[in-house]
Amino acid sequence: QVQLVESGGGLVQAGGSLSLSCAASARTFSTYSMGWFRQAPGKEREFVAVISGSSYNTIYADSVKGRFTISRDNAKNMWYLQMRSLKPDDTAVYFCAAGRRWGPSENNFDYWGQGTQVTVSS
């Protein structure tokens, strides 16, 4: 059974940077897509970014495109989200996820982490 754990959340001022990591407790297939989602208080969970296992193709939500970078290291069973130029609207609990299908839909992901809090002050 694959278990995912996020780390790296915290408090940062607007315009600053923060990097998140996701570690899998078991080896993941290199063909799996690895993604990030986020959920702000009172709002539904939304897609942030995803990276494919085959060619490292990426998809970003329009709200983070150009500011966030997703990457992965299959040898370490880890993937990352580098965030820069952070805005107060980026404040949310961030979840990492892995799945066998490609795309931004939550239905494409089979495994989820517990979430890590990111707070951006104005």
Short mmCIF file of C-alpha atoms in Angstrom, two decimals:
data_model
loop_
_atom_site.label_atom_id
_atom_site.label_comp_id
_atom_site.label_asym_id
_atom_site.label_seq_id
_atom_site.Cartn_x
_atom_site.Cartn_y
_atom_site.Cartn_z
CA GLN A 1 0.00 0.00 0.00
CA VAL A 2 1.37 3.42 -0.99
CA GLN A 3 1.21 6.17 1.62
CA LEU A 4 2.05 9.80 0.84
CA VAL A 5 3.33 12.43 3.29
CA GLU A 6 3.70 16.15 2.51
CA SER A 7 6.20 18.46 4.18
CA GLY A 8 7.50 22.00 3.84
CA GLY A 9 4.41 24.02 4.62
CA GLY A 10 4.57 27.14 6.73
CA LEU A 11 4.09 30.88 6.91
CA VAL A 12 5.52 33.18 4.25
CA GLN A 13 5.01 36.81 3.29
CA ALA A 14 3.42 37.77 0.00
CA GLY A 15 6.01 37.76 -2.76
CA GLY A 16 8.09 35.14 -1.00
CA SER A 17 8.90 31.55 -1.88
CA LEU A 18 8.27 28.16 -0.35
CA SER A 19 8.97 24.59 -1.44
CA LEU A 20 6.86 21.54 -0.66
CA SER A 21 7.89 17.90 -0.79
CA CYS A 22 5.93 14.69 -1.01
CA ALA A 23 7.41 11.35 0.04
CA ALA A 24 5.94 7.96 -0.73
CA SER A 25 6.30 5.22 1.88
CA ALA A 26 6.49 2.60 -0.85
CA ARG A 27 8.09 2.68 -4.23
CA THR A 28 5.81 4.20 -6.83
CA PHE A 29 5.63 3.22 -10.44
CA SER A 30 7.54 5.52 -12.74
CA THR A 31 4.49 5.64 -14.99
CA TYR A 32 2.31 7.23 -12.31
CA SER A 33 1.39 10.88 -12.54
CA MET A 34 2.31 12.95 -9.49
CA GLY A 35 0.26 15.99 -8.61
CA TRP A 36 -0.57 18.73 -6.16
CA PHE A 37 -3.95 20.03 -5.07
CA ARG A 38 -4.95 22.64 -2.51
CA GLN A 39 -7.98 23.49 -0.40
CA ALA A 40 -8.67 26.83 1.25
CA PRO A 41 -11.03 27.12 4.25
CA GLY A 42 -14.63 26.99 3.13
CA LYS A 43 -13.70 26.10 -0.44
CA GLU A 44 -13.49 22.90 -2.40
CA ARG A 45 -10.21 21.27 -3.28
CA GLU A 46 -8.69 22.54 -6.51
CA PHE A 47 -6.02 21.37 -8.91
CA VAL A 48 -2.59 23.00 -8.78
CA ALA A 49 -0.13 21.02 -10.91
CA VAL A 50 0.68 17.54 -12.21
CA ILE A 51 3.73 15.89 -13.78
CA SER A 52 3.68 12.72 -15.85
CA GLY A 53 5.81 9.67 -15.19
CA SER A 54 6.85 8.96 -18.76
CA SER A 55 8.08 12.23 -20.25
CA TYR A 56 7.81 14.60 -17.27
CA ASN A 57 5.11 16.59 -19.03
CA THR A 58 3.42 19.14 -16.81
CA ILE A 59 0.06 20.86 -16.45
CA TYR A 60 -0.48 23.89 -14.24
CA ALA A 61 -3.58 25.67 -13.08
CA ASP A 62 -3.85 29.11 -14.66
CA SER A 63 -3.71 30.68 -11.21
CA VAL A 64 -0.20 29.36 -10.54
CA LYS A 65 1.30 29.12 -14.02
CA GLY A 66 4.63 30.92 -14.20
CA ARG A 67 4.97 31.01 -10.41
CA PHE A 68 4.93 27.34 -9.35
CA THR A 69 7.16 24.52 -10.59
CA ILE A 70 6.46 20.83 -10.13
CA SER A 71 9.24 18.25 -10.32
CA ARG A 72 9.85 14.62 -9.37
CA ASP A 73 12.63 12.25 -8.41
CA ASN A 74 11.56 8.69 -9.06
CA ALA A 75 14.71 7.24 -7.48
CA LYS A 76 13.78 8.91 -4.16
CA ASN A 77 10.04 8.25 -4.47
CA MET A 78 9.50 11.98 -4.07
CA TRP A 79 8.01 14.91 -5.89
CA TYR A 80 8.09 18.62 -5.21
CA LEU A 81 6.29 21.90 -5.64
CA GLN A 82 8.43 25.02 -5.75
CA MET A 83 6.31 28.11 -5.16
CA ARG A 84 7.44 31.68 -5.74
CA SER A 85 5.80 35.09 -5.92
CA LEU A 86 3.28 33.80 -3.42
CA LYS A 87 -0.02 35.60 -2.96
CA PRO A 88 -2.49 35.59 -0.06
CA ASP A 89 -4.88 33.68 -2.33
CA ASP A 90 -2.36 30.82 -2.33
CA THR A 91 -3.15 30.20 1.34
CA ALA A 92 -4.51 26.67 1.63
CA VAL A 93 -3.83 23.14 2.73
CA TYR A 94 -1.75 21.55 0.01
CA PHE A 95 -2.15 17.86 -0.84
CA CYS A 96 0.11 15.68 -2.92
CA ALA A 97 -1.37 12.86 -4.93
CA ALA A 98 -0.41 10.05 -7.29
CA GLY A 99 -2.42 8.28 -9.93
CA ARG A 100 -2.32 6.07 -12.96
CA ARG A 101 -4.16 8.40 -15.31
CA TRP A 102 -3.12 11.70 -16.83
CA GLY A 103 -4.94 14.96 -16.25
CA PRO A 104 -5.97 17.56 -13.66
CA SER A 105 -9.09 15.77 -12.44
CA GLU A 106 -9.13 14.40 -8.89
CA ASN A 107 -10.58 11.20 -10.31
CA ASN A 108 -7.22 10.48 -11.96
CA PHE A 109 -5.47 10.13 -8.61
CA ASP A 110 -5.52 7.00 -6.45
CA TYR A 111 -3.34 7.99 -3.49
CA TRP A 112 -3.40 11.14 -1.36
CA GLY A 113 -1.35 12.71 1.39
CA GLN A 114 -2.78 14.23 4.56
CA GLY A 115 -2.00 17.81 3.58
CA THR A 116 0.36 20.56 4.74
CA GLN A 117 -0.66 24.12 5.58
CA VAL A 118 0.67 27.04 3.56
CA THR A 119 -0.19 30.51 4.82
CA VAL A 120 0.73 33.64 2.86
CA SER A 121 0.45 36.93 4.72
CA SER A 122 -0.29 40.21 2.98
#
